[in-house]
CSV table of C-alpha atoms in Angstrom, one decimal:
chain,number,residue,atom,x,y,z
A,18,MET,CA,0.0,0.0,0.0
A,19,ASN,CA,1.2,3.5,-0.8
A,20,TRP,CA,1.0,5.2,2.8
A,21,ASN,CA,2.1,8.5,1.3
A,22,LYS,CA,-1.1,8.7,-0.4
A,23,PHE,CA,-3.1,8.2,2.9
A,24,LEU,CA,-0.8,10.2,5.3
A,25,PRO,CA,-2.6,13.6,5.2
A,26,CYS,CA,-5.8,11.6,6.4
A,27,ILE,CA,-3.9,9.9,9.1
A,28,LEU,CA,-2.3,13.1,10.1
A,29,LEU,CA,-5.5,14.8,10.2
A,30,THR,CA,-7.2,11.9,12.4
A,31,THR,CA,-4.4,12.2,14.8
A,32,VAL,CA,-4.7,16.0,15.2
A,33,LEU,CA,-8.4,15.5,15.8
A,34,GLY,CA,-7.9,12.5,18.2
A,35,ALA,CA,-5.4,14.6,20.2
A,36,CYS,CA,-3.0,13.2,22.7
A,37,SER,CA,-4.7,12.7,25.8
A,38,GLY,CA,-6.9,9.8,27.3
A,39,LYS,CA,-10.6,9.3,26.6
A,40,GLY,CA,-12.9,11.8,28.0
A,41,GLU,CA,-10.2,14.4,28.5
A,42,GLN,CA,-10.0,17.7,26.6
A,43,PRO,CA,-6.6,18.0,25.1
A,44,ASN,CA,-4.6,21.0,26.1
A,45,VAL,CA,-2.4,21.2,23.2
A,46,GLU,CA,-1.7,23.5,20.2
A,47,PRO,CA,-4.0,22.8,17.2
A,48,THR,CA,-1.1,21.5,15.1
A,49,ALA,CA,0.4,19.2,17.7
A,50,LEU,CA,0.7,15.6,16.5
A,51,CYS,CA,1.3,12.4,18.5
A,52,LEU,CA,2.9,9.2,17.7
A,53,THR,CA,0.0,6.9,17.3
A,54,ASP,CA,-0.2,3.4,16.0
A,55,SER,CA,-1.6,4.5,12.7
A,56,LEU,CA,1.4,7.0,12.3
A,57,LEU,CA,3.7,4.2,13.3
A,58,ARG,CA,2.8,2.2,10.2
A,59,ILE,CA,4.5,4.8,8.0
A,60,VAL,CA,7.3,6.1,10.0
A,61,SER,CA,10.0,4.6,12.1
A,62,VAL,CA,11.8,5.8,15.2
A,63,ASP,CA,15.4,5.7,16.2
A,64,THR,CA,17.0,6.3,19.5
A,65,VAL,CA,19.9,8.7,19.5
A,66,HIS,CA,23.2,7.4,20.8
A,67,VAL,CA,26.4,9.3,21.5
A,68,GLN,CA,29.1,7.6,19.4
A,69,GLU,CA,32.7,8.5,18.4
A,70,VAL,CA,32.9,10.7,15.3
A,71,ILE,CA,33.9,8.7,12.2
A,72,ASP,CA,35.1,10.8,9.2
A,73,GLU,CA,34.5,9.7,5.6
A,74,LEU,CA,37.2,10.4,2.8
A,75,THR,CA,36.2,10.1,-0.6
A,76,LEU,CA,38.9,8.8,-3.0
A,77,ASN,CA,39.2,8.3,-6.6
A,78,GLY,CA,39.8,4.8,-7.7
A,79,ARG,CA,39.8,2.3,-10.6
A,80,VAL,CA,39.2,-1.3,-11.0
A,81,THR,CA,42.2,-3.6,-12.0
A,82,PHE,CA,43.1,-6.9,-12.4
A,83,ASN,CA,44.0,-9.1,-9.6
A,84,GLU,CA,47.7,-9.5,-10.4
A,85,ASN,CA,47.9,-13.1,-8.7
A,86,GLN,CA,45.3,-14.2,-11.6
A,87,VAL,CA,46.9,-12.8,-14.5
A,88,ALA,CA,48.8,-14.8,-17.1
A,89,HIS,CA,50.8,-13.5,-20.0
A,90,VAL,CA,51.1,-15.8,-23.1
A,91,TYR,CA,54.2,-15.4,-25.3
A,92,PRO,CA,55.3,-17.1,-28.5
A,93,MET,CA,57.8,-19.9,-28.1
A,94,PHE,CA,59.2,-19.6,-31.7
A,95,GLY,CA,59.0,-17.3,-34.8
A,96,GLY,CA,56.6,-18.2,-37.7
A,97,THR,CA,53.2,-17.6,-39.2
A,98,VAL,CA,50.0,-17.5,-37.3
A,99,THR,CA,47.7,-19.8,-39.3
A,100,GLU,CA,44.8,-20.1,-36.9
A,101,LEU,CA,43.3,-17.7,-34.3
A,102,LYS,CA,40.8,-19.5,-31.9
A,103,ALA,CA,40.3,-16.7,-29.2
A,104,GLU,CA,39.3,-13.1,-29.2
A,105,ILE,CA,39.1,-10.3,-26.4
A,106,GLY,CA,36.5,-11.1,-24.0
A,107,ASP,CA,36.4,-14.7,-24.5
A,108,TYR,CA,36.3,-17.1,-21.5
A,109,VAL,CA,39.0,-19.7,-21.9
A,110,ARG,CA,39.7,-22.7,-19.8
A,111,LYS,CA,43.2,-24.0,-19.0
A,112,GLY,CA,44.7,-26.0,-21.8
A,113,ASP,CA,42.5,-24.3,-24.6
A,114,VAL,CA,44.1,-23.7,-27.8
A,115,LEU,CA,44.3,-20.0,-28.5
A,116,ALA,CA,46.4,-19.9,-31.6
A,117,VAL,CA,48.2,-22.3,-34.2
A,118,ILE,CA,51.5,-21.2,-35.7
A,119,ARG,CA,53.7,-22.6,-38.2
A,120,SER,CA,57.4,-22.5,-37.6
A,121,GLY,CA,60.5,-23.4,-39.3
A,122,GLU,CA,62.2,-23.8,-35.9
A,123,VAL,CA,59.5,-26.4,-35.1
A,124,ALA,CA,60.2,-28.0,-38.3
A,125,ASP,CA,64.0,-28.3,-37.2
A,126,TYR,CA,62.8,-30.0,-34.0
A,127,GLU,CA,60.9,-32.5,-35.9
A,128,LYS,CA,63.8,-33.2,-38.0
A,129,GLN,CA,66.0,-33.7,-34.7
A,130,LEU,CA,63.2,-36.0,-33.4
A,131,LYS,CA,63.4,-38.2,-36.5
A,132,GLU,CA,67.2,-38.2,-36.4
A,133,ALA,CA,67.1,-39.0,-32.6
A,134,GLU,CA,64.8,-42.0,-33.3
A,135,GLN,CA,67.1,-43.3,-36.0
A,136,GLN,CA,70.1,-43.0,-33.5
A,137,LEU,CA,68.3,-44.9,-30.9
A,138,LEU,CA,67.3,-47.7,-33.4
A,139,LEU,CA,70.9,-48.1,-34.5
A,140,ALA,CA,72.1,-47.9,-30.6
A,141,ARG,CA,69.6,-50.8,-29.7
A,142,ARG,CA,70.7,-52.9,-32.6
A,143,ASN,CA,74.3,-52.2,-31.7
A,144,MET,CA,73.7,-53.1,-28.2
A,145,ASP,CA,72.2,-56.2,-29.2
A,146,ALA,CA,74.9,-57.2,-31.6
A,147,THR,CA,77.7,-56.3,-29.0
A,148,GLN,CA,75.9,-58.5,-26.4
A,149,ASP,CA,75.7,-61.4,-28.7
A,150,MET,CA,79.5,-61.2,-29.5
A,151,TYR,CA,80.2,-60.8,-25.8
A,152,ASN,CA,78.3,-64.0,-25.1
A,153,SER,CA,80.4,-65.8,-27.8
A,154,GLY,CA,83.6,-64.4,-26.5
A,155,MET,CA,84.3,-62.0,-29.5
A,156,ALA,CA,83.7,-58.7,-27.6
A,157,SER,CA,85.1,-57.4,-24.4
A,158,ASP,CA,83.5,-55.9,-21.3
A,159,LYS,CA,84.7,-52.5,-22.6
A,160,ASP,CA,82.8,-52.9,-26.0
A,161,VAL,CA,79.5,-53.9,-24.0
A,162,LEU,CA,79.9,-50.8,-21.7
A,163,GLN,CA,80.5,-48.5,-24.6
A,164,ALA,CA,77.5,-49.9,-26.4
A,165,LYS,CA,75.4,-49.5,-23.3
A,166,GLN,CA,76.5,-45.7,-22.8
A,167,GLU,CA,75.6,-45.1,-26.6
A,168,LEU,CA,72.1,-46.5,-25.9
A,169,THR,CA,71.6,-44.5,-22.9
A,170,SER,CA,72.5,-41.4,-24.6
A,171,ALA,CA,70.4,-42.0,-27.6
A,172,GLU,CA,67.3,-42.7,-25.3
A,173,ALA,CA,68.2,-39.4,-23.3
A,174,GLU,CA,68.3,-37.4,-26.5
A,175,GLU,CA,65.0,-38.8,-27.7
A,176,ARG,CA,63.4,-38.1,-24.3
A,177,ARG,CA,64.5,-34.6,-24.3
A,178,ILE,CA,63.2,-33.8,-27.8
A,179,LYS,CA,59.9,-35.5,-27.0
A,180,GLU,CA,59.8,-33.2,-23.7
A,181,VAL,CA,60.3,-30.2,-25.9
A,182,PHE,CA,57.2,-31.4,-28.1
A,183,SER,CA,55.1,-31.8,-25.0
A,184,ILE,CA,56.1,-28.6,-23.4
A,185,TYR,CA,55.6,-26.3,-26.4
A,186,ASN,CA,52.5,-28.2,-27.9
A,187,PHE,CA,54.0,-29.3,-31.3
A,188,SER,CA,51.2,-30.7,-33.4
A,189,GLY,CA,53.2,-32.0,-36.3
A,190,ASN,CA,53.9,-30.7,-39.8
A,191,ALA,CA,55.8,-27.9,-38.4
A,192,TYR,CA,53.0,-26.7,-36.3
A,193,TYR,CA,52.7,-25.7,-32.7
A,194,GLN,CA,49.7,-24.5,-30.6
A,195,LEU,CA,49.5,-21.7,-28.2
A,196,LYS,CA,47.5,-22.9,-25.1
A,197,SER,CA,46.0,-21.1,-22.2
A,198,PRO,CA,47.9,-21.6,-19.1
A,199,VAL,CA,45.0,-20.7,-16.7
A,200,SER,CA,41.2,-20.3,-16.9
A,201,GLY,CA,39.9,-16.8,-17.2
A,202,PHE,CA,38.8,-14.1,-19.7
A,203,ILE,CA,41.0,-12.9,-22.8
A,204,VAL,CA,41.8,-9.3,-21.7
A,205,GLU,CA,44.5,-8.1,-24.1
A,206,LYS,CA,45.4,-9.6,-27.6
A,207,GLN,CA,48.3,-8.5,-29.7
A,208,ILE,CA,48.0,-11.3,-32.4
A,209,SER,CA,46.0,-11.8,-35.7
A,210,ARG,CA,45.6,-14.3,-38.4
A,211,ASP,CA,48.6,-14.4,-41.0
A,212,MET,CA,50.7,-12.5,-38.6
A,213,GLN,CA,54.4,-13.0,-38.8
A,214,LEU,CA,56.2,-13.6,-35.6
A,215,ARG,CA,59.8,-13.0,-34.9
A,216,PRO,CA,61.9,-15.4,-33.1
A,217,ASP,CA,63.1,-12.7,-30.7
A,218,GLN,CA,59.3,-11.6,-30.1
A,219,SER,CA,59.3,-10.1,-26.5
A,220,GLU,CA,55.7,-9.0,-26.5
A,221,GLU,CA,52.9,-11.0,-25.0
A,222,LEU,CA,50.2,-12.1,-27.5
A,223,PHE,CA,47.5,-12.8,-25.1
A,224,THR,CA,46.8,-11.6,-21.5
A,225,ILE,CA,44.3,-13.9,-19.6
A,226,SER,CA,42.8,-13.0,-16.1
A,227,GLY,CA,40.3,-14.5,-13.9
A,228,LEU,CA,37.6,-11.8,-12.8
A,229,SER,CA,36.2,-13.6,-9.8
A,230,ASP,CA,38.4,-11.3,-7.8
A,231,VAL,CA,39.4,-7.9,-8.8
A,232,TRP,CA,41.4,-5.0,-7.2
A,233,VAL,CA,40.4,-1.5,-6.7
A,234,MET,CA,43.3,0.9,-6.6
A,235,ALA,CA,42.5,4.3,-5.1
A,236,ASP,CA,44.7,7.4,-4.8
A,237,VAL,CA,45.2,9.1,-1.5
A,238,TYR,CA,46.4,12.7,-1.4
A,239,GLU,CA,49.5,13.5,0.7
A,240,SER,CA,47.3,15.6,3.2
A,241,ASP,CA,45.0,12.5,3.8
A,242,ILE,CA,47.9,9.8,4.3
A,243,SER,CA,47.3,9.8,8.0
A,244,LYS,CA,43.6,9.1,7.7
A,245,VAL,CA,43.9,5.8,6.0
A,246,SER,CA,45.0,2.4,7.2
A,247,GLU,CA,44.9,-1.2,6.5
A,248,GLY,CA,41.7,-2.8,7.6
A,249,ALA,CA,39.6,0.3,7.2
A,250,SER,CA,36.1,-0.3,5.8
A,251,VAL,CA,35.2,1.1,2.5
A,252,ARG,CA,32.1,1.5,0.2
A,253,ILE,CA,32.7,1.7,-3.4
A,254,SER,CA,30.1,3.1,-6.1
A,255,THR,CA,30.5,3.2,-9.8
A,256,LEU,CA,28.9,5.1,-12.7
A,257,ALA,CA,27.6,1.6,-14.3
A,258,TYR,CA,25.6,0.8,-11.1
A,259,PRO,CA,24.7,4.1,-9.3
A,260,ASP,CA,22.4,2.2,-7.1
A,261,LYS,CA,24.8,-0.6,-5.8
A,262,MET,CA,27.5,-0.3,-3.3
A,263,PHE,CA,30.3,-2.7,-3.0
A,264,ALA,CA,31.7,-3.1,0.4
A,265,GLY,CA,35.3,-4.1,1.3
A,266,THR,CA,38.4,-3.1,3.3
A,267,ILE,CA,41.8,-1.8,2.5
A,268,ASP,CA,44.0,-4.7,2.5
A,269,LYS,CA,47.2,-3.1,1.4
A,270,VAL,CA,48.8,0.5,1.7
A,271,TYR,CA,51.6,1.2,-0.7
A,272,HIS,CA,53.9,3.5,1.4
A,273,LEU,CA,55.3,5.3,-1.7
A,274,LEU,CA,54.2,8.5,-3.2
A,275,ASN,CA,53.7,8.8,-7.0
A,276,SER,CA,56.2,11.5,-8.2
A,277,GLU,CA,53.8,13.0,-10.7
A,278,SER,CA,50.4,12.8,-9.0
A,279,LYS,CA,51.9,13.0,-5.4
A,280,THR,CA,49.4,10.4,-4.3
A,281,MET,CA,49.9,7.2,-2.4
A,282,ASN,CA,47.8,4.0,-3.6
A,283,VAL,CA,45.7,1.8,-1.4
A,284,ARG,CA,44.3,-1.6,-2.5
A,285,ILE,CA,40.9,-3.1,-2.0
A,286,LYS,CA,40.2,-6.7,-2.8
A,287,LEU,CA,36.7,-7.5,-4.0
A,288,LYS,CA,34.7,-10.6,-4.9
A,289,ASN,CA,33.3,-10.2,-8.4
A,290,GLU,CA,31.5,-13.5,-8.9
A,291,GLU,CA,28.9,-11.9,-11.2
A,292,TYR,CA,31.6,-10.2,-13.2
A,293,LEU,CA,29.8,-6.6,-12.5
A,294,LEU,CA,33.3,-5.0,-12.0
A,295,LYS,CA,35.1,-4.6,-15.1
A,296,PRO,CA,38.9,-3.7,-15.3
A,297,GLY,CA,39.4,0.0,-16.3
A,298,MET,CA,36.2,1.3,-14.4
A,299,PHE,CA,36.4,4.3,-12.6
A,300,THR,CA,35.1,4.3,-8.9
A,301,ASN,CA,34.4,6.5,-5.8
A,302,VAL,CA,35.9,4.9,-2.7
A,303,SER,CA,34.4,6.3,0.5
A,304,VAL,CA,36.7,5.3,3.5
A,305,LYS,CA,35.8,5.4,7.0
A,306,CYS,CA,38.3,6.8,9.4
A,307,LYS,CA,38.4,8.1,12.9
A,308,ALA,CA,38.3,11.7,13.3
A,309,ASP,CA,40.1,13.1,16.5
A,310,GLY,CA,38.4,11.0,19.3
A,311,THR,CA,35.4,13.3,19.6
A,312,SER,CA,32.1,11.9,20.5
A,313,MET,CA,28.6,13.3,19.4
A,314,PRO,CA,25.0,12.3,19.1
A,315,ARG,CA,24.7,10.3,15.9
A,316,ILE,CA,21.5,9.9,13.7
A,317,ASP,CA,20.5,8.5,10.4
A,318,SER,CA,20.8,11.2,7.6
A,319,HIS,CA,17.3,10.5,6.6
A,320,ALA,CA,16.1,11.9,9.9
A,321,LEU,CA,17.4,15.4,8.8
A,322,VAL,CA,15.2,18.1,7.2
A,323,PHE,CA,16.9,20.9,5.5
A,324,GLU,CA,14.9,24.1,5.0
A,325,GLY,CA,15.9,27.9,5.2
A,326,GLY,CA,19.5,27.1,5.5
A,327,LYS,CA,18.8,25.2,8.7
A,328,ASN,CA,18.6,21.6,9.8
A,329,TYR,CA,15.6,20.1,11.6
A,330,VAL,CA,14.5,16.8,13.0
A,331,VAL,CA,11.2,15.5,14.3
A,332,VAL,CA,11.5,14.6,18.1
A,333,VAL,CA,9.3,12.1,19.7
A,334,GLU,CA,8.7,13.6,23.3
A,335,PRO,CA,8.2,11.2,26.4
A,336,ASP,CA,4.4,11.7,26.0
A,337,GLN,CA,4.5,10.6,22.4
A,338,ARG,CA,4.0,14.3,21.2
A,339,LEU,CA,6.0,15.1,18.1
A,340,GLN,CA,7.8,18.3,17.9
A,341,VAL,CA,10.1,19.9,15.3
A,342,LYS,CA,13.6,20.8,16.8
A,343,GLU,CA,16.5,22.6,15.1
A,344,VAL,CA,19.8,20.7,15.2
A,345,ASP,CA,23.4,21.9,14.6
A,346,VAL,CA,25.1,19.4,12.1
A,347,TYR,CA,28.8,18.9,12.9
A,348,LYS,CA,29.4,16.4,9.9
A,349,GLN,CA,27.0,14.7,7.6
A,350,LEU,CA,28.0,11.5,5.7
A,351,SER,CA,26.1,9.5,3.2
A,352,LYS,CA,24.3,7.4,5.7
A,353,GLU,CA,24.7,9.2,8.9
A,354,CYS,CA,25.4,12.4,10.5
A,355,TYR,CA,26.6,13.8,13.7
A,356,ILE,CA,24.9,16.6,15.7
A,357,ARG,CA,26.9,19.1,17.6
A,358,SER,CA,23.9,20.7,19.6
A,359,GLY,CA,20.1,20.1,19.7
A,360,LEU,CA,20.0,16.3,20.6
A,361,SER,CA,21.2,14.2,23.6
A,362,GLU,CA,21.6,10.5,24.4
A,363,GLY,CA,18.3,8.8,24.4
A,364,ASP,CA,16.3,11.3,22.4
A,365,ARG,CA,14.1,9.6,20.0
A,366,VAL,CA,13.7,10.9,16.4
A,367,LEU,CA,11.7,9.9,13.2
A,368,ASN,CA,13.8,8.8,10.4
A,369,ASN,CA,11.5,7.7,7.6
A,370,ASN,CA,8.6,9.9,5.9
A,371,VAL,CA,10.2,12.6,8.1
A,372,LEU,CA,9.5,15.5,5.6
A,373,LEU,CA,5.6,14.7,5.5
A,374,VAL,CA,5.3,14.9,9.2
A,375,TYR,CA,7.4,17.9,9.4
A,376,ASN,CA,5.1,19.6,6.9
A,377,ALA,CA,2.1,18.7,8.8
A,378,LEU,CA,3.7,20.1,12.0
A,379,ASN,CA,4.4,23.4,10.2
A,380,ALA,CA,1.1,23.8,8.4
A,381,ASP,CA,-0.9,26.9,9.1
C-alpha cells in the first residue's frame, strides 16, 4: 500500500484525536501531533546514541586485474599465425588452444626427433649385436659398456626432444599450438591471423585474467595519508551501477608517493562473482576513518530536514508528542550525521517519511 497517499488523512485523524486519554479535553496547540499506532505504520523511530565521530574520506579509484590471477602468453618460436581461436572477452579454460602457428624452428625440432629416433634404433641394434658377440667371446667388457653408454645417450636425446614437443605443444607438420595456461577471460590480444612472429618476439600475444576477484586501486593525497590504514572499511560506487554499493576493506597500503600525482595508492580486494566490475572502470571509494576522538550524538541522515539554511529533526517527546527541533550538524556523511547541538543521548527521532510529518507540523 502507498502510505504517502493516505498520510494526510492519518495526520488529520491524529490531530483531531489529540494526545490525551478518553474523555479529557486536549490542552495542546491545534497543530500538535502524537505518535499513534496509525502513524507508526508509515514512520520509524530511532533512539539517539552518542558515538565516536567517524570521518569519511572520498577517493578516486579504478578497477584493475588481480595480478595474482593474470597470465601472459608469449610465442615460443617465430613463424606465421595460421589459426586464431580466441578473441578479447572470450572465456577460456586452462589448456584451451588460443592460436596455431607454423614455424621453421618447429620443423627443425621435428627433424631432430627423427634423427634421434634413428640413432636410438641403431644404438639398440648395436647393443644387441655387441651383447651377442660378448656372449660368444668375440667382444670385451669395454665394448659392452661403450654400447650401453651409446644406448643410454640415444634414449636421453629422444626423451629430451619429446619433452620439448610436449612443453611447446607441437602438433606435427611444423605447427605448434599456443594454449591457455590458466582459466579466465582474454583481456588483451596482440595477435592476428597471418601475422609474422619474429624469433625474438618479446611482447605477449595474449593476457588472460580471472575476474572472480578484482582489485580497486585508490589514490590518497598526501594531506590525507594519516587518515587511511589497512583494515579500514570502504564503500565503492561506480557510474555503471549508481544504486549499488560494493563493500570491502583496505588490504594493502603502498607506502610510496607517485612522483607525478603526489598520491599514495591503497588496494581493496573485492569478490566479483557476477563479473559486474570490469577492469578500467572508475570508482568513488568512501573510506571510514576515525576523526580526533570526539564523541557526538549520531542519527540517520534520513532523519534530517533541511529548510531555510537550517537543519531540523522531528523529535518524539516522552508523552509521544511530535515536535520539530532545530539541530546543529557537525558532519553529514552519506548514511549518518553527527549533531553538535540540539539532541542528547536517548532522544527519539523519526527517520522515515520525516518531511511529510515535518510539513504537517508546520502547516498553518
